[in-house]
XYZ file of C-alpha atoms in Angstrom:
568
model
C 191.984 15.391 118.737
C 189.912 12.231 118.837
C 189.646 10.173 121.989
C 188.494 6.616 122.638
C 188.439 4.637 125.883
C 187.808 0.928 125.950
C 188.472 -2.270 127.869
C 190.250 -4.787 125.613
C 190.247 -7.463 128.333
C 188.492 -7.773 131.701
C 191.159 -5.698 133.448
C 193.095 -4.130 130.541
C 192.064 -0.539 129.971
C 193.163 1.526 126.988
C 192.773 5.207 126.145
C 193.361 6.225 122.540
C 193.879 9.721 121.169
C 195.261 11.333 118.023
C 197.908 13.701 119.359
C 200.319 16.005 117.497
C 204.088 15.994 117.908
C 205.317 17.896 120.950
C 202.270 16.957 123.032
C 202.957 16.659 126.747
C 201.086 14.060 128.780
C 200.631 14.403 132.541
C 199.756 11.122 134.269
C 199.161 10.020 137.864
C 199.180 6.321 138.762
C 199.709 4.028 141.732
C 199.787 0.323 142.585
C 196.543 -1.234 143.720
C 198.309 -3.245 146.422
C 201.490 -2.708 148.395
C 204.392 -4.564 146.771
C 202.778 -4.667 143.335
C 204.089 -2.656 140.414
C 201.808 -0.120 138.786
C 202.659 0.283 135.099
C 201.192 2.252 132.216
C 202.316 1.760 128.622
C 202.351 4.747 126.263
C 202.678 3.809 122.601
C 202.609 5.878 119.427
C 201.780 4.009 116.197
C 202.749 0.719 117.875
C 206.109 2.103 119.021
C 206.752 2.423 122.741
C 207.072 6.037 123.893
C 207.275 5.566 127.652
C 206.633 3.036 130.379
C 205.833 4.968 133.585
C 205.805 2.660 136.588
C 205.789 2.877 140.365
C 205.460 0.650 143.409
C 203.784 3.393 145.388
C 200.447 2.188 146.725
C 199.288 4.992 149.029
C 199.380 8.139 146.897
C 199.548 8.646 143.145
C 202.930 9.184 141.484
C 203.220 11.883 138.804
C 204.780 11.347 135.364
C 205.318 13.722 132.431
C 205.744 12.276 128.926
C 206.570 14.255 125.764
C 205.679 12.846 122.343
C 208.521 13.420 119.873
C 206.245 12.417 116.991
C 202.509 12.716 116.446
C 199.751 10.271 115.629
C 197.557 7.617 117.193
C 198.599 7.373 120.853
C 197.503 4.603 123.188
C 197.657 4.585 126.979
C 197.198 1.047 128.310
C 197.198 -0.318 131.847
C 196.033 -3.341 133.799
C 193.297 -2.118 136.139
C 193.869 -5.120 138.405
C 197.316 -3.856 139.402
C 197.303 -0.176 138.394
C 195.073 2.748 139.322
C 195.150 5.713 136.948
C 193.785 8.876 138.537
C 194.330 11.640 135.978
C 195.659 11.846 132.420
C 195.612 14.989 130.312
C 197.427 16.269 127.219
C 198.517 19.717 126.099
C 200.681 21.588 123.622
C 203.048 23.927 125.545
C 203.063 26.504 122.713
C 199.274 26.833 122.560
C 198.040 25.719 125.974
C 197.348 29.271 127.201
C 194.730 29.570 124.466
C 193.582 25.982 124.053
C 193.972 24.603 127.573
C 194.458 20.975 128.533
C 192.571 18.030 127.036
C 191.494 15.670 129.807
C 191.960 12.096 128.570
C 190.940 10.339 131.774
C 189.849 11.030 135.307
C 188.832 8.529 137.929
C 185.102 8.398 138.651
C 185.683 9.714 142.169
C 187.407 12.859 140.848
C 184.721 13.755 138.302
C 183.333 17.293 138.429
C 179.586 17.667 138.932
C 177.462 17.589 135.796
C 176.365 21.223 135.497
C 175.932 21.850 131.751
C 174.319 25.241 132.341
C 176.680 26.267 135.155
C 178.642 29.482 134.821
C 180.790 29.497 137.972
C 184.411 28.404 137.873
C 184.988 24.765 138.807
C 188.121 22.630 138.481
C 188.262 20.009 135.692
C 188.605 17.285 138.340
C 189.181 16.864 142.056
C 188.927 19.098 145.098
C 189.229 22.920 145.163
C 189.289 25.549 147.897
C 191.010 28.951 148.275
C 191.834 31.122 145.235
C 195.571 31.845 145.024
C 197.742 34.171 142.953
C 194.751 35.950 141.409
C 196.182 38.507 138.973
C 196.705 39.553 135.363
C 199.941 38.570 133.650
C 200.782 38.945 129.972
C 197.249 40.097 129.177
C 195.573 37.072 130.751
C 193.897 36.909 134.135
C 195.404 33.960 136.022
C 193.543 32.082 138.726
C 195.507 29.615 140.815
C 193.685 27.658 143.487
C 194.104 25.120 146.258
C 193.669 21.760 144.595
C 193.749 18.050 145.315
C 193.401 16.244 141.974
C 192.698 12.695 143.219
C 189.429 13.101 145.069
C 186.615 15.464 146.058
C 187.849 15.798 149.632
C 190.560 18.010 151.115
C 193.990 16.367 151.066
C 197.626 17.163 150.181
C 197.486 20.561 148.517
C 198.613 21.364 144.970
C 197.959 24.548 142.974
C 195.525 24.251 140.079
C 195.569 26.896 137.346
C 193.324 28.568 134.773
C 193.416 31.697 132.585
C 190.782 34.083 131.257
C 190.453 37.296 129.296
C 187.236 38.500 130.955
C 187.307 36.796 134.410
C 184.176 34.820 133.490
C 185.235 32.292 130.817
C 188.188 30.206 131.975
C 190.631 27.868 130.237
C 192.059 25.048 132.363
C 195.860 24.740 132.387
C 198.260 22.044 133.630
C 198.916 21.590 137.327
C 200.991 24.611 138.290
C 202.585 23.831 141.645
C 203.196 20.499 143.324
C 203.705 19.729 147.014
C 207.144 18.587 148.106
C 207.932 14.975 147.185
C 207.892 13.748 150.767
C 204.315 15.011 151.142
C 203.003 12.957 148.224
C 204.207 9.626 149.596
C 200.953 9.049 151.470
C 197.325 10.162 151.167
C 196.748 11.221 154.772
C 196.569 14.947 154.010
C 199.729 15.863 155.901
C 200.052 19.279 154.313
C 201.281 20.590 150.999
C 201.457 23.823 149.013
C 199.000 26.033 150.889
C 197.546 29.407 149.877
C 199.488 32.376 148.565
C 199.751 35.032 145.881
C 201.570 36.013 142.680
C 203.367 39.075 141.305
C 204.867 39.999 137.914
C 208.684 40.142 137.747
C 211.179 40.832 134.980
C 212.918 37.845 133.405
C 215.395 37.195 130.622
C 212.591 36.683 128.118
C 210.086 39.210 129.436
C 207.528 39.108 132.227
C 207.578 36.134 134.559
C 205.296 35.147 137.423
C 206.670 34.808 140.943
C 204.412 32.989 143.371
C 204.554 32.902 147.152
C 202.928 30.178 149.214
C 202.905 28.464 152.579
C 204.342 24.994 152.824
C 202.565 23.153 155.604
C 203.982 19.976 157.125
C 202.072 18.701 160.115
C 204.172 18.332 163.297
C 207.343 19.605 161.602
C 209.833 21.289 163.952
C 210.529 24.080 164.545
C 207.833 25.353 162.133
C 204.814 23.608 160.674
C 204.271 26.519 158.284
C 206.991 28.326 156.312
C 206.912 30.621 153.292
C 208.307 29.578 149.912
C 208.579 31.231 146.522
C 208.911 29.944 142.964
C 209.115 31.525 139.508
C 207.250 30.489 136.374
C 209.065 31.581 133.233
C 206.404 30.304 130.836
C 203.278 31.156 132.829
C 202.311 27.472 132.737
C 204.221 25.665 135.488
C 206.276 26.820 138.468
C 210.001 26.225 138.754
C 211.797 24.998 141.850
C 210.846 26.564 145.178
C 213.066 28.361 147.661
C 212.384 29.272 151.278
C 211.924 32.999 151.852
C 210.630 32.999 155.448
C 211.735 29.970 157.499
C 210.612 31.202 160.933
C 207.842 33.144 162.626
C 208.880 36.485 164.160
C 210.225 36.158 167.709
C 208.725 37.603 170.865
C 205.087 37.833 169.777
C 203.741 34.617 171.330
C 202.329 33.535 167.977
C 200.701 30.161 167.498
C 201.910 27.847 164.746
C 199.535 29.703 162.385
C 201.834 31.527 159.961
C 200.436 31.393 156.457
C 198.836 32.715 153.272
C 201.465 35.228 152.032
C 199.873 38.043 150.032
C 202.433 40.174 148.182
C 201.601 43.584 146.714
C 203.253 46.880 145.809
C 203.049 49.433 148.619
C 202.686 53.220 148.351
C 206.476 53.590 148.740
C 207.107 51.383 145.705
C 208.385 48.416 147.728
C 206.985 44.920 147.764
C 204.961 44.181 150.907
C 203.863 40.822 152.261
C 200.906 40.147 154.551
C 200.657 36.932 156.564
C 197.830 35.643 158.735
C 198.528 34.454 162.271
C 197.244 34.421 165.837
C 198.487 35.404 169.285
C 196.969 35.042 172.751
C 194.403 37.789 172.149
C 193.130 36.820 168.690
C 193.940 37.086 165.017
C 196.833 39.204 163.757
C 198.009 40.270 160.313
C 201.800 40.460 159.968
C 203.603 42.849 157.596
C 206.943 42.263 155.830
C 208.742 44.161 153.077
C 211.699 43.863 150.731
C 213.692 46.276 148.583
C 214.421 43.476 146.098
C 212.480 44.322 142.908
C 212.195 40.615 142.157
C 210.794 39.839 145.613
C 213.189 36.898 145.857
C 214.867 37.694 149.172
C 215.579 40.378 151.750
C 212.196 40.087 153.436
C 212.185 41.878 156.803
C 209.477 41.941 159.454
C 207.909 45.365 160.073
C 205.346 44.417 162.714
C 201.731 43.534 163.338
C 199.767 45.719 160.957
C 196.300 44.811 162.298
C 194.582 42.924 165.118
C 191.101 41.419 165.224
C 189.462 39.380 167.976
C 185.789 39.648 167.029
C 183.235 36.843 167.032
C 185.499 34.454 168.935
C 187.864 34.082 165.976
C 191.216 32.334 166.177
C 193.637 33.040 163.306
C 193.394 35.681 160.603
C 193.387 33.844 157.259
C 194.090 34.787 153.666
C 194.728 38.527 154.172
C 194.879 40.841 151.176
C 195.135 44.602 150.778
C 194.157 46.787 147.812
C 193.908 50.551 147.185
C 190.413 51.977 146.735
C 189.498 54.746 144.325
C 192.996 56.179 143.854
C 196.588 55.577 142.864
C 198.827 53.387 144.989
C 201.305 56.209 145.638
C 198.676 58.883 146.440
C 198.674 59.557 150.216
C 194.952 60.339 150.022
C 194.112 56.880 148.709
C 192.426 54.643 151.225
C 193.154 50.922 151.419
C 190.977 47.886 152.085
C 192.394 45.129 154.302
C 190.376 41.938 153.818
C 190.793 38.653 155.689
C 188.908 35.648 156.997
C 188.020 35.251 160.680
C 188.781 31.573 161.186
C 186.310 29.733 163.488
C 184.400 32.979 164.137
C 180.722 32.786 165.026
C 178.122 35.545 164.906
C 175.929 34.856 167.947
C 173.047 36.856 166.469
C 172.753 34.762 163.301
C 174.756 31.575 163.902
C 176.947 32.176 160.832
C 180.546 30.943 161.007
C 183.912 31.895 159.481
C 183.040 35.466 158.558
C 185.107 37.729 156.309
C 185.969 41.277 157.354
C 187.023 44.312 155.321
C 188.647 47.226 157.158
C 189.241 50.528 155.350
C 191.944 52.940 156.392
C 195.177 54.734 155.526
C 198.335 52.822 154.692
C 201.764 54.430 154.318
C 203.677 51.232 153.643
C 204.504 50.529 157.288
C 201.409 51.418 159.317
C 197.717 50.859 158.688
C 195.310 53.277 160.407
C 191.756 51.838 160.378
C 188.795 54.155 159.768
C 185.848 51.744 159.518
C 185.115 48.073 159.011
C 182.257 45.997 157.677
C 181.451 42.417 156.833
C 182.307 41.523 153.260
C 179.480 39.023 152.648
C 176.362 38.439 154.744
C 175.923 34.944 153.305
C 179.404 33.940 154.589
C 180.034 31.471 151.729
C 182.552 33.753 150.014
C 185.665 32.722 151.921
C 189.402 33.339 151.340
C 188.598 36.409 149.210
C 191.620 37.524 147.172
C 191.822 40.721 145.117
C 194.242 42.519 142.810
C 194.223 45.830 140.932
C 193.078 45.070 137.389
C 193.752 48.169 135.335
C 192.528 51.009 137.543
C 190.349 49.212 140.103
C 190.499 46.130 142.303
C 188.658 42.923 141.508
C 188.426 39.858 143.724
C 187.153 36.299 143.860
C 186.415 33.870 146.706
C 185.820 30.214 147.454
C 182.067 29.623 147.260
C 181.919 27.540 150.438
C 182.492 27.627 154.175
C 184.571 25.295 156.325
C 181.596 24.845 158.674
C 179.828 22.724 156.047
C 182.896 20.672 155.161
C 183.269 17.050 156.270
C 186.311 14.842 155.696
C 183.893 11.910 155.317
C 181.891 13.289 152.406
C 182.681 14.532 148.922
C 182.458 18.324 148.824
C 182.546 19.721 145.271
C 182.625 23.500 145.206
C 183.020 26.522 142.932
C 184.433 30.025 142.973
C 182.164 33.044 143.371
C 181.501 35.378 140.495
C 184.455 37.782 140.308
C 183.633 41.069 142.003
C 184.748 44.663 141.783
C 185.892 46.283 145.033
C 184.639 49.884 145.262
C 184.543 52.614 147.894
C 181.365 54.662 148.278
C 181.643 57.028 151.239
C 182.001 54.833 154.287
C 180.988 51.605 152.582
C 182.779 48.997 150.498
C 180.790 47.732 147.504
C 181.453 44.396 145.779
C 179.270 44.159 142.649
C 180.003 41.532 139.978
C 182.485 42.461 137.258
C 180.990 44.056 134.156
C 181.592 40.918 132.071
C 178.918 39.112 134.118
C 176.341 40.859 131.926
C 177.715 38.943 128.926
C 176.226 35.782 130.460
C 172.710 37.026 129.627
C 171.344 34.941 126.738
C 167.552 35.187 126.769
C 165.113 37.467 128.577
C 162.769 34.938 130.204
C 160.387 37.433 131.787
C 159.863 41.137 132.434
C 156.187 41.210 133.484
C 154.942 37.964 135.059
C 157.184 37.849 138.152
C 156.432 41.480 138.981
C 152.718 40.693 138.731
C 153.029 38.086 141.497
C 152.663 35.057 139.251
C 154.909 31.993 139.170
C 157.659 31.983 136.546
C 159.494 28.878 135.327
C 163.281 29.302 135.481
C 164.255 27.080 132.565
C 167.520 25.308 133.358
C 167.838 27.260 136.629
C 170.889 29.298 135.593
C 169.365 32.764 135.831
C 169.886 36.353 136.874
C 166.923 38.125 138.488
C 166.834 41.928 138.596
C 164.483 43.646 141.042
C 163.680 47.348 141.236
C 161.814 48.117 144.447
C 159.126 50.770 144.706
C 161.139 52.498 147.448
C 164.341 51.918 149.393
C 163.681 49.161 151.889
C 160.312 48.167 150.404
C 159.496 44.686 151.708
C 159.374 41.715 149.347
C 159.530 37.926 149.482
C 161.040 35.964 146.595
C 160.468 32.220 146.953
C 162.107 29.578 144.772
C 160.771 26.100 144.103
C 163.914 24.015 144.638
C 163.787 20.197 144.817
C 166.351 19.863 147.629
C 166.228 22.913 149.891
C 164.051 25.780 151.089
C 165.406 28.820 149.262
C 164.476 32.459 148.827
C 165.409 36.107 149.243
C 163.516 38.369 151.630
C 163.582 42.018 152.630
C 161.680 43.112 155.739
C 162.119 45.253 158.850
C 165.102 43.200 160.002
C 167.029 43.634 156.770
C 167.945 41.650 153.672
C 168.144 37.862 154.011
C 168.872 34.747 152.014
C 166.292 32.221 153.227
C 167.849 28.781 153.358
C 167.100 25.454 155.036
C 168.612 22.165 153.900
C 165.917 20.081 155.572
C 168.284 18.118 157.823
C 166.438 19.178 160.968
C 169.326 21.280 162.235
C 168.551 24.945 162.858
C 170.296 26.762 160.004
C 172.138 30.058 160.420
C 170.333 33.243 159.446
C 171.964 34.780 156.415
C 170.996 38.352 157.215
C 172.313 41.819 156.348
C 170.813 43.516 159.389
C 169.209 46.907 158.701
C 169.819 46.787 154.931
C 167.403 48.964 152.924
C 168.316 48.523 149.263
C 166.497 49.883 146.225
C 167.621 47.372 143.617
C 168.955 43.813 143.544
C 170.703 41.405 141.203
C 170.256 37.749 142.177
C 172.322 35.042 140.470
C 171.177 31.411 140.663
C 173.359 28.557 139.466
C 173.711 24.842 140.130
C 174.824 24.762 143.740
C 174.724 28.464 144.634
C 172.896 31.757 145.035
C 174.542 35.199 145.041
C 172.712 38.413 145.955
C 174.039 41.888 145.092
C 171.950 44.755 146.490
C 172.506 48.420 145.585
C 175.547 47.722 143.414
C 177.017 45.344 145.956
C 176.570 47.543 149.033
C 175.136 44.385 150.545
C 176.432 41.138 149.042
C 175.354 37.653 150.152
C 176.589 34.280 148.913
C 175.282 30.826 149.807
C 176.412 27.400 148.659
C 173.535 24.983 147.995
C 174.293 21.289 148.579
C 173.802 19.209 145.465
C 173.391 20.498 141.946
C 169.668 20.494 141.321
C 168.234 23.550 139.621
C 165.609 25.868 141.052
C 162.480 25.222 138.987
C 160.425 28.378 139.417
C 160.020 31.601 141.386
C 157.165 33.581 142.942
C 157.501 37.188 144.141
C 155.288 39.143 146.520
C 155.751 42.740 147.620
C 155.687 46.280 146.291
C 157.902 45.885 143.224
C 158.426 48.513 140.542
C 159.953 46.100 138.011
C 161.371 42.582 137.763
C 163.281 40.843 134.977
C 164.728 37.351 134.613
C 167.603 36.488 132.274
C 168.597 32.978 131.265
C 172.383 32.757 131.639
C 174.950 30.769 129.695
C 178.714 30.751 129.320
């Protein structure tokens, strides 16, 4: 494919590409001014293919165009009357391997320029929670909360990507769209909120059934209801149907009723978790169905877990996975993971924490045994996991709602995918094994350990530290152009040192009492992730902006230190 963009006249914009027959174009356009007509001409070898047009002036209208023949294709529009947000092309038969080809995105939807970055980012627009994380047909699928027309939260769609190794991702077409009435304005009224995905049997093999919350602000009697849709091709979702129209009666629940997570229980039945809130705090609701397709028959079993710690309101984005055993083994313990919306740790000032509770689950009741915080950095939110082969893996939004502002662009990423392991009475979340394949060049294995400054190249690095003894104090300081940044271990525990220089007192990103022996520290444009003792203590912090850390200095009693340059 070759692509050219030019302006043939002061306001006439054209995009040219050589596209094969059968190519599908996805386009979003709107009128610049109310009452005007927005129009885009699609021609193929001087023959008109389509003429998408709309008089909508508040939110972009979506069009799909299929090219019956191949060749030089031109998209032309008058920029004085028409705004084109997104245009991409794909071949349905090969898109799972080749992905989409972005022909155009508006300047305000552009992803950050991070040529050395290795974290997942959308090809354009806003992203938050991971959704429907799972493996289908041999590919890992990552769906995510997405607004394609800006870098700020708005009416939610589901974006989509696939991977073989959970590290290298191929962007796919938009998977799930909000209801039509929600795309008639750009005031962020709601949309297709978070959810999950399961494999189901179809006429032509395995299909993907997704579950999600439709949110419509001020709708009566429910702002939030649960819908389901099936994708037969693994590329786009079909029409949606309501599966849970109402909250359960008699529980004094708030309007919070969202984020359906569907999984196979120990009794072989599909289970669904939902996050909500009552007068005492956050609650996780449990449903089940005997329908092998998960399409209907969902019945409410009860509140499976309560949590009121740290002043939280609703439980968000719950998920549950078996640890270290088979699903149907009664000795297998289960991890229940969810976000504590609006929570605040008074000791550190961190907000919106994520909890993991381990216990026994028989399909109807969950008996907690212990709980811990999932991430001491607190920028690994909406964590979602699935069993990949014989062990769970999960991924999270590398951000926190505390830092979000509706007035500012807020580009974000996903965390590195992480294994979910049980070690005695502790949950470990180390990066997946494929993260080691990012290592390209060994930058240093002597200088940092000797206490001298080491240049970090393009700033995309992994640092491995072996301490002289468990809990041995050290101080790793990075030279970063925008923020104060480092990693420290002392008598209080393990900390990510961070200050954005705004004058506000930052939270303390501290794993209190941690005494690790070894650490893996991942730096990338816009983030730092710390994994200590195979993820026994894991900390994640988003860094505003996308400048690279330039160098590092280490002091302390260190047995060994290595630095790897990373690259996708």
